[in-house]
PDB file of C-alpha atoms in Angstrom:
ATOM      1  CA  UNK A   1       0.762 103.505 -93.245  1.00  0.00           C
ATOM      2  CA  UNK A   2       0.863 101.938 -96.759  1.00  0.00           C
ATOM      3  CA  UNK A   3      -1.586  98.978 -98.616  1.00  0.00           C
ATOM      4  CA  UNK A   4       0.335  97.229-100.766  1.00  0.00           C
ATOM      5  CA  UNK A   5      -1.193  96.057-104.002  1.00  0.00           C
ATOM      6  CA  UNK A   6      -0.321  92.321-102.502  1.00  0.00           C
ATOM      7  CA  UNK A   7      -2.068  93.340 -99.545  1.00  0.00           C
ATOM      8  CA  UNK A   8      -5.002  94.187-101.669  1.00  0.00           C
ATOM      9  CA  UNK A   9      -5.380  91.215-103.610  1.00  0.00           C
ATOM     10  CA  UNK A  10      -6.040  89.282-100.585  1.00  0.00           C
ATOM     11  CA  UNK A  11      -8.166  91.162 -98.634  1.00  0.00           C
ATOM     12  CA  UNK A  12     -10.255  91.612-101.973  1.00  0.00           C
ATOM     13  CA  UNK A  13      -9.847  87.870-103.537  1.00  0.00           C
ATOM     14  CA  UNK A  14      -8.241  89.056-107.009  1.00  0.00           C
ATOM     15  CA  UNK A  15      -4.796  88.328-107.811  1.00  0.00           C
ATOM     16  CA  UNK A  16      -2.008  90.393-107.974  1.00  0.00           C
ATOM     17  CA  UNK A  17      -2.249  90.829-111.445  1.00  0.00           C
ATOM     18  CA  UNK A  18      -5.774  91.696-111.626  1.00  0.00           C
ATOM     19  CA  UNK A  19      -4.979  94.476-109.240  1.00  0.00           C
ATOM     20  CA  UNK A  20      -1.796  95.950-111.129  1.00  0.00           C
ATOM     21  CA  UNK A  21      -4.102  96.085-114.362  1.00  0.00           C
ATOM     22  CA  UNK A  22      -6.968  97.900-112.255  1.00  0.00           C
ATOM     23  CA  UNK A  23      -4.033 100.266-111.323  1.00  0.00           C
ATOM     24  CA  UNK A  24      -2.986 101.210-114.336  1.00  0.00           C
ATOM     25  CA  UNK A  25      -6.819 101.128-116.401  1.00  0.00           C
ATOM     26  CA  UNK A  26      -8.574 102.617-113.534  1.00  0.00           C
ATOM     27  CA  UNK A  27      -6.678 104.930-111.136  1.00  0.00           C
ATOM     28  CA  UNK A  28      -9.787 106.385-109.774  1.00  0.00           C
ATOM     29  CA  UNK A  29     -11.095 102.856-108.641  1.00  0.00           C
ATOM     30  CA  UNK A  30      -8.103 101.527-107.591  1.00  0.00           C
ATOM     31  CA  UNK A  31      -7.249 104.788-104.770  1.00  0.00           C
ATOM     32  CA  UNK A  32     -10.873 104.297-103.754  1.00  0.00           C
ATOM     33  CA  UNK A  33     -10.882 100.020-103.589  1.00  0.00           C
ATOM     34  CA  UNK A  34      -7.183 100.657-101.521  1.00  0.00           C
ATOM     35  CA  UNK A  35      -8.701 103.268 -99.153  1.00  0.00           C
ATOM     36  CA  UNK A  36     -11.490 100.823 -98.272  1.00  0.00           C
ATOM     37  CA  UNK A  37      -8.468  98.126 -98.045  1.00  0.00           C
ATOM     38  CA  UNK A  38      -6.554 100.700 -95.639  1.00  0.00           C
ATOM     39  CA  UNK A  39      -9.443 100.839 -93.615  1.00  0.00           C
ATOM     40  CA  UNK A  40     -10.457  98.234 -92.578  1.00  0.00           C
ATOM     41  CA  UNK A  41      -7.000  96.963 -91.809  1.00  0.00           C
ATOM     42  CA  UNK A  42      -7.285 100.433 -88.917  1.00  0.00           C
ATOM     43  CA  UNK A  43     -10.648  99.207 -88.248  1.00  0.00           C
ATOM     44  CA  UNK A  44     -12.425 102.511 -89.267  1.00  0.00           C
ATOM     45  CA  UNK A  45     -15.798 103.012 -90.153  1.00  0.00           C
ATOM     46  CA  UNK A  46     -17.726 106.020 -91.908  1.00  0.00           C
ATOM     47  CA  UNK A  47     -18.357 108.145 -88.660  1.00  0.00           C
ATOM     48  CA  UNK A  48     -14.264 108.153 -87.735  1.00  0.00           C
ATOM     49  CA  UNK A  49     -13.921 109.696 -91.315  1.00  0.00           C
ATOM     50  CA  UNK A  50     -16.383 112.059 -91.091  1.00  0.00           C
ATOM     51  CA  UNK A  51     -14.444 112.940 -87.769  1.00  0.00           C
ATOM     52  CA  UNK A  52     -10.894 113.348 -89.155  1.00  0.00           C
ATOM     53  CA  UNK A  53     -12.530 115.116 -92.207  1.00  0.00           C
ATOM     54  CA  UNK A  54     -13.793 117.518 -89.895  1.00  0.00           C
ATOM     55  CA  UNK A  55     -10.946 117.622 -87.505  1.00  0.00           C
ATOM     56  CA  UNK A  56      -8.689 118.566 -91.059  1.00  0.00           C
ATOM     57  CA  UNK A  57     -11.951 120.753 -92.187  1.00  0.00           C
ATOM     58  CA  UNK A  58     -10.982 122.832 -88.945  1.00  0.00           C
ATOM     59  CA  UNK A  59      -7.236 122.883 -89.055  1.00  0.00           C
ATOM     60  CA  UNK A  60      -7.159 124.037 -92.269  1.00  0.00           C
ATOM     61  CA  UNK A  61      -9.474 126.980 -91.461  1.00  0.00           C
ATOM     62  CA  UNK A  62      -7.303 127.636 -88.866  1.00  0.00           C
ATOM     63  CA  UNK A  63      -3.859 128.285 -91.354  1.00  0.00           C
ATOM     64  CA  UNK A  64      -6.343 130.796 -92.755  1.00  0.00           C
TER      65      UNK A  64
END
């Protein structure tokens, strides 16, 4: 699943343009601001992440 930069603007009240700049000055914030964007839209909070960090945490262990 896939935020796009119009789906960004309006859950975070900035324009289109405004996010395209933040893009391209400020990668870093941008990945973070459309991770927050992703989800909520899949209604996660923190203690789902820390579960599928830990469920990756373990699978990768398990390749080892």
């Amino acid at each position: 699943m896939d935020i796009t930069d119009e789906e960004m603007a309006k859950a975070l009240k900035k324009t289109l343009s405004q996010i395209e700049s933040l893009k391209q000055i400020n990668e870093k914030e941008y990945k973070v601001l459309k991770t927050g964007v992703l989800c909520k839209k899949l209604n996660l909070d923190e203690n789902d992440l820390e579960r599928i960090h830990n469920i990756r945490a373990v699978g990768n262990k398990a390749y080892c």
